[in-house]
Short mmCIF file of C-alpha atoms in Angstrom, two decimals:
data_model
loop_
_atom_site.label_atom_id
_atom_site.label_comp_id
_atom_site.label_asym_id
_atom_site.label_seq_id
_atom_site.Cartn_x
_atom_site.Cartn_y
_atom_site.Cartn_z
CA UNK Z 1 70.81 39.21 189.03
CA UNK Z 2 68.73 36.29 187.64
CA UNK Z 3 70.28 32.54 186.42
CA UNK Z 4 69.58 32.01 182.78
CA UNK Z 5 67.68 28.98 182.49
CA UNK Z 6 66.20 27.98 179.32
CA UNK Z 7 65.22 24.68 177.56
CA UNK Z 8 65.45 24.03 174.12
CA UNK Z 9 62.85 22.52 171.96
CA UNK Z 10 63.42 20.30 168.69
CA UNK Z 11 61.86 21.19 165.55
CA UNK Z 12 63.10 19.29 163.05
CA UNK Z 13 63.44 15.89 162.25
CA UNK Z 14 67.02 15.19 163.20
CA UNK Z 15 67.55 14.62 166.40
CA UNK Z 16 69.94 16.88 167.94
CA UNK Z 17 72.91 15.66 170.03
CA UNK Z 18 74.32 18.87 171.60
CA UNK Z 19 73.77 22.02 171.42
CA UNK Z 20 74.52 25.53 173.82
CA UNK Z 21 72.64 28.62 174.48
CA UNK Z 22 73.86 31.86 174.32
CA UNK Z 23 72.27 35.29 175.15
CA UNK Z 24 72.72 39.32 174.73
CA UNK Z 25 71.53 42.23 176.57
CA UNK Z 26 70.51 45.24 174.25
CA UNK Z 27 74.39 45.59 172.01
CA UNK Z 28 75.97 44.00 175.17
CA UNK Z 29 78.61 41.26 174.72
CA UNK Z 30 77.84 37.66 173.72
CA UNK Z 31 77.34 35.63 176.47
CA UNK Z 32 78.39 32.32 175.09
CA UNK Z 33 77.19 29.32 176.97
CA UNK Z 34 78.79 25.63 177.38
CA UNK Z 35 77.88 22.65 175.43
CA UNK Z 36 75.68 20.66 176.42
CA UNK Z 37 75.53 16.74 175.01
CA UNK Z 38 72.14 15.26 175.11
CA UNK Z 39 70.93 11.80 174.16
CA UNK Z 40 69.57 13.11 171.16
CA UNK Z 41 66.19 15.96 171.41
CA UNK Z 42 63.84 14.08 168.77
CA UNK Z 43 61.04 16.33 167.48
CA UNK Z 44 58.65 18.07 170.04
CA UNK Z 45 61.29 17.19 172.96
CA UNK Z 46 62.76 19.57 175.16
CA UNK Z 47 65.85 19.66 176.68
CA UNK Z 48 66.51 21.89 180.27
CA UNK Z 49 69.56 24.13 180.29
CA UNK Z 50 71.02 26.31 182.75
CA UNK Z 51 73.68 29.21 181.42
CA UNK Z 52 76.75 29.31 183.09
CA UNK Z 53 76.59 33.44 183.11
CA UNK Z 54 74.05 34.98 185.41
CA UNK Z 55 71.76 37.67 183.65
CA UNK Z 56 73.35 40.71 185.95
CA UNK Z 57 72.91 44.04 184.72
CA UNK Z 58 72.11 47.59 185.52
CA UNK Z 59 68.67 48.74 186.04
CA UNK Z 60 67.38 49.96 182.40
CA UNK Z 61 65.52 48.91 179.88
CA UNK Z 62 65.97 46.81 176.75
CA UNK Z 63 65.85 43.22 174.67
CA UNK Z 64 66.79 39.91 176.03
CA UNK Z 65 67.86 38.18 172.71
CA UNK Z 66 68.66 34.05 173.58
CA UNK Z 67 69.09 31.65 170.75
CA UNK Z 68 70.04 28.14 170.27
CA UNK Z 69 73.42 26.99 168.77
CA UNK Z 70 72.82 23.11 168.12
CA UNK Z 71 75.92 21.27 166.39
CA UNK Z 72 75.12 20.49 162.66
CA UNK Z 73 72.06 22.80 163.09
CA UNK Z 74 72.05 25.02 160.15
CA UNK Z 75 69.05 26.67 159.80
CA UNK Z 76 69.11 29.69 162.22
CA UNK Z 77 65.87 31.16 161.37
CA UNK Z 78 63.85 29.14 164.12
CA UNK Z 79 66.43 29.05 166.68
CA UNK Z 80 66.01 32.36 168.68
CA UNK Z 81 63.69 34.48 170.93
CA UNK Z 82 63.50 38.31 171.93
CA UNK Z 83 62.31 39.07 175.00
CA UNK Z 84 61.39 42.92 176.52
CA UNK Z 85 63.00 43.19 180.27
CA UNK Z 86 62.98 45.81 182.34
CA UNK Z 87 66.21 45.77 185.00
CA UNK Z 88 65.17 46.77 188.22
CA UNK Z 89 67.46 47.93 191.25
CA UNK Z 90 64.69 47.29 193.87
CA UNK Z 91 61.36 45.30 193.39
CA UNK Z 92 58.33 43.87 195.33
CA UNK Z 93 57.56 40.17 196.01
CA UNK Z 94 55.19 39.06 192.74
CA UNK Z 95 51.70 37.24 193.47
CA UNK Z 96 50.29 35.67 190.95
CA UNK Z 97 46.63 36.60 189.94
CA UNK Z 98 44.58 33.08 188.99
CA UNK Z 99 41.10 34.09 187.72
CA UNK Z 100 37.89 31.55 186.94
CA UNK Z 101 35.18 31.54 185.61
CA UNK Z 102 32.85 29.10 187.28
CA UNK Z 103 29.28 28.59 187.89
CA UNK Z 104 26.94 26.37 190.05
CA UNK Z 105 25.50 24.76 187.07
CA UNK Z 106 28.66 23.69 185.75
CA UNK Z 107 29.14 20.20 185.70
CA UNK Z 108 32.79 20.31 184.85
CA UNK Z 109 33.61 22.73 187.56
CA UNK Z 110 34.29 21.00 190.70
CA UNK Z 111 37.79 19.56 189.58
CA UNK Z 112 38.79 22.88 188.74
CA UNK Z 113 37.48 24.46 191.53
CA UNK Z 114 39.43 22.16 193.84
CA UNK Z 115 42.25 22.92 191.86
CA UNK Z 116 42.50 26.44 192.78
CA UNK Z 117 41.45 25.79 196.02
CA UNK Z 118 44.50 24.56 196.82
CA UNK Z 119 46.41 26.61 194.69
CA UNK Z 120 44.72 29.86 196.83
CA UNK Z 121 46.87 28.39 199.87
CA UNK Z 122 49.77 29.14 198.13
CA UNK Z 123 50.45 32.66 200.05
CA UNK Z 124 51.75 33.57 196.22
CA UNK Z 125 49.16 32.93 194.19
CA UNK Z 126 45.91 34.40 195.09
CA UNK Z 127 42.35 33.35 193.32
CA UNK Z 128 39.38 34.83 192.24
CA UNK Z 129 36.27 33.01 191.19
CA UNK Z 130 34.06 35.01 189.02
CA UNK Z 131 30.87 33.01 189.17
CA UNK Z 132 28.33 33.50 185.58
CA UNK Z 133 24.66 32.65 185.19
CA UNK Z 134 23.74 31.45 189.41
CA UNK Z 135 22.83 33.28 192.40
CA UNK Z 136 26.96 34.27 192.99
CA UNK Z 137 27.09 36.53 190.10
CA UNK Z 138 27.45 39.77 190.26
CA UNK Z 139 27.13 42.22 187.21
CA UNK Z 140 30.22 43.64 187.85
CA UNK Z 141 32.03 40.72 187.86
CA UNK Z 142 30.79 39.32 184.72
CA UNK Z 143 31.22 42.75 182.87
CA UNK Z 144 34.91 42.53 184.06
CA UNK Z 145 35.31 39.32 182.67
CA UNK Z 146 34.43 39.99 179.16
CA UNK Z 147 37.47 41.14 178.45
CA UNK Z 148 38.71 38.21 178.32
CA UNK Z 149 36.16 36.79 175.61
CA UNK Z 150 36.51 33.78 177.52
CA UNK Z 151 32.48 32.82 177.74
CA UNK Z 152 32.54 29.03 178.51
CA UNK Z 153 33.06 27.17 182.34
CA UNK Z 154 35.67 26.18 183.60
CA UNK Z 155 37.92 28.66 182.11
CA UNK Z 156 40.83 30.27 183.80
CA UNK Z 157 43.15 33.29 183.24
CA UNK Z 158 46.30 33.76 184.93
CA UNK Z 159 47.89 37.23 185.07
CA UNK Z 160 44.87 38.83 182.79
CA UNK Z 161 46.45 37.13 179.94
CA UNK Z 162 49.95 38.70 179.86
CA UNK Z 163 49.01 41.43 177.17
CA UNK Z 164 47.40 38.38 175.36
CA UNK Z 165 50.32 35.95 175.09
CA UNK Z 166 48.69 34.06 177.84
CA UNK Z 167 45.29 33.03 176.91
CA UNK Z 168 42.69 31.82 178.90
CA UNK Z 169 42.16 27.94 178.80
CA UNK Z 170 40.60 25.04 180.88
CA UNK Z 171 44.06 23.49 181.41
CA UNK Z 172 43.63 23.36 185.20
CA UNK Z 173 46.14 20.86 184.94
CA UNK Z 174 48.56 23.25 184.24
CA UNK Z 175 47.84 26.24 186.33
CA UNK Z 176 50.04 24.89 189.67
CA UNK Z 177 53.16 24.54 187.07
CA UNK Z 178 52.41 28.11 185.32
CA UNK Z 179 51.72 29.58 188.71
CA UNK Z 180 54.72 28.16 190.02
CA UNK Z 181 56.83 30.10 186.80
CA UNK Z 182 55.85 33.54 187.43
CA UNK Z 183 55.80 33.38 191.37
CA UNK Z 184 59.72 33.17 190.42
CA UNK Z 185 59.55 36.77 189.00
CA UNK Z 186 59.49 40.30 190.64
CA UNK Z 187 57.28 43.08 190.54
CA UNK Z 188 57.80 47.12 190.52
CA UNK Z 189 54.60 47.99 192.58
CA UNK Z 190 53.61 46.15 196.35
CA UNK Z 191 50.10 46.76 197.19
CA UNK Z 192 49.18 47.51 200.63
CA UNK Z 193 45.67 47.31 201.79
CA UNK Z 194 43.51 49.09 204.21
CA UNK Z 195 39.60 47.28 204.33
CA UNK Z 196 37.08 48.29 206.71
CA UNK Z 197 33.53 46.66 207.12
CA UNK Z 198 31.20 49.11 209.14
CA UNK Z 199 28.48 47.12 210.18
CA UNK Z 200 26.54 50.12 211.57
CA UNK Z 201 26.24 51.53 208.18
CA UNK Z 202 27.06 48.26 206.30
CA UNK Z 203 29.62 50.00 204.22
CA UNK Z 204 32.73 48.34 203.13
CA UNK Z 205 35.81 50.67 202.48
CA UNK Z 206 39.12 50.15 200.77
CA UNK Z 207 42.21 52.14 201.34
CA UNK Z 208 45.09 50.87 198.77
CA UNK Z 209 48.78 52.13 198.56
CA UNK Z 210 50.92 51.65 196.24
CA UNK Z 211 54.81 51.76 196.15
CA UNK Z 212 56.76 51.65 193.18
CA UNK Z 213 60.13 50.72 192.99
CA UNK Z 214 61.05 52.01 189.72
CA UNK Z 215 60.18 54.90 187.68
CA UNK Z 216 57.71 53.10 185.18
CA UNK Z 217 55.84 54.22 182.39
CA UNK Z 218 52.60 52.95 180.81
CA UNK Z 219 49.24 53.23 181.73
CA UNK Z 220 48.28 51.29 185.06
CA UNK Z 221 44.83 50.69 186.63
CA UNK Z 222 43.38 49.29 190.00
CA UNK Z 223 41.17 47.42 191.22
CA UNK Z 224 39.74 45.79 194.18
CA UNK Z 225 37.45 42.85 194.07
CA UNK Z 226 34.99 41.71 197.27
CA UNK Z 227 35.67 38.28 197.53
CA UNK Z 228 33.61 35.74 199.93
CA UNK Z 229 34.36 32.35 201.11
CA UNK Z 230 32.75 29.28 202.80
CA UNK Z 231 29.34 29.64 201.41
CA UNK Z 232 27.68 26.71 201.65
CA UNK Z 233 25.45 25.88 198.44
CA UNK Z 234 24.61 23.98 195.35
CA UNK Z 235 26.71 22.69 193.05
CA UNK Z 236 26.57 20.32 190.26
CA UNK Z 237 28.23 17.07 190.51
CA UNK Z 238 30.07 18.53 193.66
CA UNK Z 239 28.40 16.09 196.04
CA UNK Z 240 26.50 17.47 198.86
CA UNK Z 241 27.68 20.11 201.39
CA UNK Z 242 29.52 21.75 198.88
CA UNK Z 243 30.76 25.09 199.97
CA UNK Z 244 32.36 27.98 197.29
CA UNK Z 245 35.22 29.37 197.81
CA UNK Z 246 36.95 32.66 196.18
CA UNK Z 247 33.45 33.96 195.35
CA UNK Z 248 33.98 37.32 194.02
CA UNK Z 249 31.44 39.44 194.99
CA UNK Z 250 31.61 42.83 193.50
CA UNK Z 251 34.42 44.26 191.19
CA UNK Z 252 34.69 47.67 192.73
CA UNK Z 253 36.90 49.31 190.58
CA UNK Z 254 34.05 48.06 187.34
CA UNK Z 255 34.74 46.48 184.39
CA UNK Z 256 38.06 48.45 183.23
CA UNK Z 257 39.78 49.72 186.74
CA UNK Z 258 40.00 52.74 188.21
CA UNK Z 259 42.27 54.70 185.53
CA UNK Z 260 44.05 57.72 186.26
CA UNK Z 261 44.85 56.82 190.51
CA UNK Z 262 48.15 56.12 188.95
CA UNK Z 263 50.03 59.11 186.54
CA UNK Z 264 51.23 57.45 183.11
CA UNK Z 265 54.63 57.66 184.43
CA UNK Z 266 55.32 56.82 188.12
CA UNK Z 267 58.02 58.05 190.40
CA UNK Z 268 60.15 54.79 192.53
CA UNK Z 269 58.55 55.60 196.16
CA UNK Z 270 55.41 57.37 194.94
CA UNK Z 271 52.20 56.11 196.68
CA UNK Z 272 48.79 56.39 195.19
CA UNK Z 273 45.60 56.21 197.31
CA UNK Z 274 42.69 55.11 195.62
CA UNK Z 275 39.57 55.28 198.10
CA UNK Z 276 36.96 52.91 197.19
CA UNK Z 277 33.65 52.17 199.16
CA UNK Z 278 30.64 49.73 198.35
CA UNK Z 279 27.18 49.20 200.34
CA UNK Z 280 27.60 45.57 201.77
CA UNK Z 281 24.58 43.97 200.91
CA UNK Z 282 22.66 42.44 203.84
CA UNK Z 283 23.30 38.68 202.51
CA UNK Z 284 26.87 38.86 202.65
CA UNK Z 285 28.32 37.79 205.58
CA UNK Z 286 30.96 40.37 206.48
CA UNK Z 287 32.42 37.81 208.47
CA UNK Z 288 33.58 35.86 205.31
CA UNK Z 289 34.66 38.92 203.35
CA UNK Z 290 38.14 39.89 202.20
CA UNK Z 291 38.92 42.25 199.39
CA UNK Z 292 41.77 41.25 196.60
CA UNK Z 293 43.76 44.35 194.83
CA UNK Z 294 45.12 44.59 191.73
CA UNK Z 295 47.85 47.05 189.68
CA UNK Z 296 46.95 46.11 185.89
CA UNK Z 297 49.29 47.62 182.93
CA UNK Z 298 47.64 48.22 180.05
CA UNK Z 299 48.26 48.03 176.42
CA UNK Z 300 46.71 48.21 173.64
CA UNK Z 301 43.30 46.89 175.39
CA UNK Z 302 45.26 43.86 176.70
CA UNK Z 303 46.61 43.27 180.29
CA UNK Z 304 49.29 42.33 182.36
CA UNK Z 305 49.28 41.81 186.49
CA UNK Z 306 51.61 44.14 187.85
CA UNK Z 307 51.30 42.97 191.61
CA UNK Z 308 48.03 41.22 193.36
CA UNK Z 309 47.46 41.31 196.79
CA UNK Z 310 44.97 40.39 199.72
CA UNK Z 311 43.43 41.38 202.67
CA UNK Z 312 40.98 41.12 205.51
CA UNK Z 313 38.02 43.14 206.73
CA UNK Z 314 38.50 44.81 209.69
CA UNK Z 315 35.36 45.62 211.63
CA UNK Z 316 35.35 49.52 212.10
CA UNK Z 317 31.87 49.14 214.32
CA UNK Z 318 29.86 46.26 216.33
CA UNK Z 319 28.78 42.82 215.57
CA UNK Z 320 25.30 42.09 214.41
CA UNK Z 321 23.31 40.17 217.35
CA UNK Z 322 20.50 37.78 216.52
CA UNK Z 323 17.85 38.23 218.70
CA UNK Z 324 16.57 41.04 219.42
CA UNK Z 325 16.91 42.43 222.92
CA UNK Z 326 14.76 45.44 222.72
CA UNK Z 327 11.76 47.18 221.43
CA UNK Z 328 10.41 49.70 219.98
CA UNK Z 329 7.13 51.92 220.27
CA UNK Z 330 4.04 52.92 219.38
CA UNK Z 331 5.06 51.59 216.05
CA UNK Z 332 4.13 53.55 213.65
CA UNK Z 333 5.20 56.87 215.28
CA UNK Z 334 5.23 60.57 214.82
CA UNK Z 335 7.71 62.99 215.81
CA UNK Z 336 8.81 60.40 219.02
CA UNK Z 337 8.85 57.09 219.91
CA UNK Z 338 10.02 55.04 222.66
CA UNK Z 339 12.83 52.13 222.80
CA UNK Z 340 12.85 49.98 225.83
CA UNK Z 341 15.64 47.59 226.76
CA UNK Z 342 15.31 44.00 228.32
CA UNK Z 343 17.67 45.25 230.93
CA UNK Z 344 20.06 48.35 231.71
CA UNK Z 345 22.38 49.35 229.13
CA UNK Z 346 24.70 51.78 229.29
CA UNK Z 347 24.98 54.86 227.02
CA UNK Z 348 27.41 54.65 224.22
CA UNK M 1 15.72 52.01 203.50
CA UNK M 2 18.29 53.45 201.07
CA UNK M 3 21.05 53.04 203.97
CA UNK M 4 21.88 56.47 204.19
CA UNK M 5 22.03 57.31 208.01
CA UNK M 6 18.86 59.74 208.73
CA UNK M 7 20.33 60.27 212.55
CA UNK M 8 22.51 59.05 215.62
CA UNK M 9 21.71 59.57 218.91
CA UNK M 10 23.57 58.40 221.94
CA UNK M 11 21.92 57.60 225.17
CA UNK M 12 23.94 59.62 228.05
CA UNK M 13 23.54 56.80 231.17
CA UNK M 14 22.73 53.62 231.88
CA UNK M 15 18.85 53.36 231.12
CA UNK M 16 16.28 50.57 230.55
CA UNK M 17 14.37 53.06 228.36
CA UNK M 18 15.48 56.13 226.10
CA UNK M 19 13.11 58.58 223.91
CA UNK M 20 13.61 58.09 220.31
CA UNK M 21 13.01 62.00 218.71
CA UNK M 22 12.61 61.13 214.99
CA UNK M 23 13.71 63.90 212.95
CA UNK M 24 11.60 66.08 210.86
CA UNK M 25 13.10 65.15 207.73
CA UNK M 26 12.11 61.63 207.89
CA UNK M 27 9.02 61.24 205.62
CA UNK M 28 6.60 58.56 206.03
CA UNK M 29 7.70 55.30 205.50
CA UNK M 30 10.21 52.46 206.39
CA UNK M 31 13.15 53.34 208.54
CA UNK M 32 15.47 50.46 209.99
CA UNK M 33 16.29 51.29 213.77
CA UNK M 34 19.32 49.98 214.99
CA UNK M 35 20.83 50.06 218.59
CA UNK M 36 24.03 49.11 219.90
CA UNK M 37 25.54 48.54 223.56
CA UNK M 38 28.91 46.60 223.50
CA UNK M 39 29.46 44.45 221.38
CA UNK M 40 25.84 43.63 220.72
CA UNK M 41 23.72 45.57 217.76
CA UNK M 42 20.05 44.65 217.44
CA UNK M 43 17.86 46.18 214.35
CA UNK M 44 14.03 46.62 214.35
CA UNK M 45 11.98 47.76 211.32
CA UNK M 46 10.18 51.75 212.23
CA UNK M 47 6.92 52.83 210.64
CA UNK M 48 6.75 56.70 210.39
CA UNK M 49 3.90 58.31 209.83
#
């Protein structure tokens, strides 16, 4: 069950002094709305409106039709919206997926990037910087990006675009409000996350599972970004000691998602377990690492968030020490060599 | 140096010094050497030859 809120938008040149809403659910009945007096929408104006009957049906599939009924309004042609919905019984908590594109060299950047730094605090809306042409970019990342066609910093896209109706822009301005939309909605799949950073073998590992709470169709793809924060370096016209923040690091899954972890149609309860494992490069400090997941839906080459999720690193072996507290030798060697300690150690 | 792990070998006691057999398979070249006690892992660069 959902309130029906809407606002209504003028078009034409008379300004409107009341007006209701009223809405239908697939060849459901009319749910007629009350009247609402305003002091006149003038062109370009919009008006909030709240329907008196909530939007409670069974779970199923189907069109939202809402349309405008404005007193001495008689052109109908402009005055109504369709909108696909899928009814769910049970759902997940939705997080909202804010993705940049940034770079050190980008002298328009640091507003924006201290935009979604505090938007990333929101526990619902989780960011990802993809940085393009400095020493954060990663190959993945950028080839991941491009299909967006969004080549220009600061740009941002929220929620991979929403199959394209949501294009990327450098309205950072916006995002918080935008953000603060779709953290109102649900989503069919949660996203749990297993991460492990061996730091004997310096491999990172990624265990996701995914629960569905609806049988869903469509064509659904993960992914798992290595993300890095509090790295202290250069950036233009951010004033000195500027450290970067959301840095994503390697796009695990590539450019398109691992396809085919999830069947075209899912089962409510099924859990998929994508295993996915990267080298951790000796630069990165595993300390600062945390991995973001994604469900994507696909369609027709454009994409929609299903659920977005984070988590930490947990070390599976022992910290790196600085100094070195033994040695090796001879060094070179042949067939043995010897390692003395500074002091007794036990075995392990 | 392509990080695949060439061998482990525990040491059985407490020791200040430990034989380090380096397997046959290693040809010449770089190896990283890596030992850990605790919570303390130290790395040194190997020469084989």
């Amino acid at each position: 069950m959902a309130d029906q809120r809407a606002r209504a938008q003028r078009d034409s040149t008379t300004p409107l002094i009341a007006f209701r809403v009223d809405w239908r659910f697939n060849n459901g009945p009319i749910q007629v709305g009350n009247t609402q007096s305003t002091t006149g929408i003038l062109p370009g104006q919009y008006w909030p409106y709240t329907h008196p009957t909530p939007f409670n049906v069974p779970a199923s599939g189907g069109t939202l039709k809402v349309w405008v009924v404005g007193v001495g309004d008689t052109n109908h042609a402009n005055d109504t919206l369709f909108f696909p919905v899928d009814v769910l019984n049970a759902w997940a908590t939705k997080t909202v997926l804010l993705e940049q594109y940034t770079g050190t060299w980008c002298q328009f950047c640091p507003i924006p990037n201290a935009v979604t730094n505090t938007l990333n605090d929101d526990p619902l809306i989780i960011v990802a910087k993809h940085h393009n042409g400095d020493e954060l970019s990663s190959a993945s990342s950028t080839a991941y990006w491009q299909q967006f066609g969004a080549n220009y910093s600061p740009s941002g896209v929220m929620e991979q675009e929403e199959f394209g109706t949501l294009p990327d822009n450098a309205n950072y301005d916006l995002w918080s409000g935008w953000a603060d939309l779709r953290k109102q909605g649900v989503s069919p799949a949660s996203i749990g996350i297993t991460a492990g950073f061996n730091a004997w073998q310096r491999v990172l590992t990624v265990d996701l599972s995914i629960g569905f709470t609806a049988a869903l169709s469509g064509e659904f793809v993960v992914n798992a970004y290595v993300v890095q924060d509090n790295i202290p370096g250069v950036q233009v016209a951010g004033g000195s000691n500027y450290v970067h923040q959301q840095v994503v690091r390697e796009v695990m899954g590539g450019a398109s998602g691992t396809a085919g972890a999830i069947p075209a149609t899912t089962a409510a309860g099924r859990h998929i377990q994508p295993p996915v494992q990267h080298g951790d490069p000796e630069e990165w400090d595993a300390g600062s690492l945390r991995v973001i997941a994604t469900v994507t839906e696909k369609r027709n080459s454009t994409s929609w968030t299903v659920n977005v999720a984070e988590g930490e690193f947990v070390l599976t072996s022992v910290e790196e020490h600085v100094a070195p507290f033994f040695r090796a030798w001879p060094n070179p060697a042949s067939g043995s060599a010897f390692v003395q300690f500074e002091q007794p150690m036990p075995g392990r | 140096m392509d990080g695949r792990v060439v061998t482990e070998q525990r040491l059985a006691s407490s020791v200040d010094r430990a034989e380090l057999r380096i397997p046959q398979e290693c040809a010449k070249g770089s190896y990283l050497l890596r030992v850990a006690s605790g919570d303390r892992l130290a790395t040194t660069t190997m020469q084989v030859e």
